[in-house]
XYZ file of C-alpha atoms in Angstrom:
86
model
C 0.000 0.000 0.000
C 1.512 3.394 -0.978
C 2.504 5.853 1.721
C -0.168 8.531 2.117
C 1.309 12.027 2.265
C -0.146 15.480 2.851
C -0.579 17.376 -0.426
C -2.147 20.561 0.963
C -1.736 21.350 4.654
C -3.784 23.245 7.209
C -3.993 27.029 7.172
C -4.065 29.280 10.242
C -7.531 30.674 10.954
C -8.846 33.614 12.961
C -12.473 33.324 14.042
C -14.828 35.192 16.345
C -16.161 33.530 19.475
C -19.434 31.745 18.736
C -18.653 31.198 15.043
C -17.824 27.927 13.284
C -14.406 27.329 11.727
C -13.383 24.689 9.175
C -9.900 23.267 8.622
C -9.032 21.288 5.469
C -6.132 19.012 4.647
C -5.677 17.181 1.327
C -3.887 13.842 1.204
C -2.291 12.045 -1.732
C -4.487 8.928 -1.754
C -8.173 8.306 -1.104
C -9.517 6.148 1.715
C -6.557 6.937 3.971
C -6.594 5.078 7.257
C -4.736 6.010 10.434
C -6.034 9.604 10.327
C -6.323 11.760 13.427
C -7.404 15.319 14.283
C -6.269 16.994 17.511
C -6.900 20.306 19.236
C -4.256 21.271 21.810
C -2.930 17.672 21.736
C -6.377 16.226 22.561
C -7.752 13.749 20.012
C -11.079 14.856 18.538
C -14.083 12.662 17.805
C -16.967 13.324 15.435
C -19.777 14.755 17.593
C -22.128 17.737 17.865
C -19.231 20.156 18.481
C -16.658 18.677 16.055
C -17.679 17.619 12.562
C -15.052 15.394 10.950
C -15.584 14.362 7.335
C -13.848 13.415 4.087
C -14.692 15.049 0.752
C -13.923 13.231 -2.519
C -11.883 10.662 -0.578
C -8.846 12.925 -0.246
C -9.874 16.180 1.468
C -10.228 15.705 5.209
C -12.189 18.417 7.008
C -12.678 19.384 10.625
C -15.375 21.901 11.571
C -15.343 23.240 15.117
C -18.823 24.509 15.991
C -19.508 27.628 18.077
C -15.896 28.079 19.143
C -15.062 29.568 22.541
C -11.933 31.071 24.024
C -11.047 27.569 25.315
C -10.711 26.405 21.683
C -7.671 28.643 21.086
C -4.648 26.533 20.277
C -3.004 24.304 17.742
C -5.069 22.094 15.448
C -3.151 19.057 14.188
C -4.003 16.702 11.339
C -2.046 13.451 11.183
C -2.039 10.724 8.565
C 0.451 7.923 9.194
C 3.756 9.611 10.076
C 2.876 12.948 8.394
C 1.387 15.920 10.251
C 0.143 19.417 9.491
C -0.635 22.078 12.108
C -2.379 25.446 12.218
């Protein structure tokens, strides 16, 4: 199985408290396994506050809903041994 790499990394975002923010990261191959999103080194799960999805098999997205001051920090996307942060 080919090594999945990050083609287009995360971009830093500035958002107002109470708004939603979406991070996108494109990988080299579809159906990548071993993918993880983190906020401030805490692994995120898909739930009512964090929407994690994949578009067209290669674009992984994380939407943080109604962000608060506690959501300030580093967002990390990891696939295999490759990471991107914003």
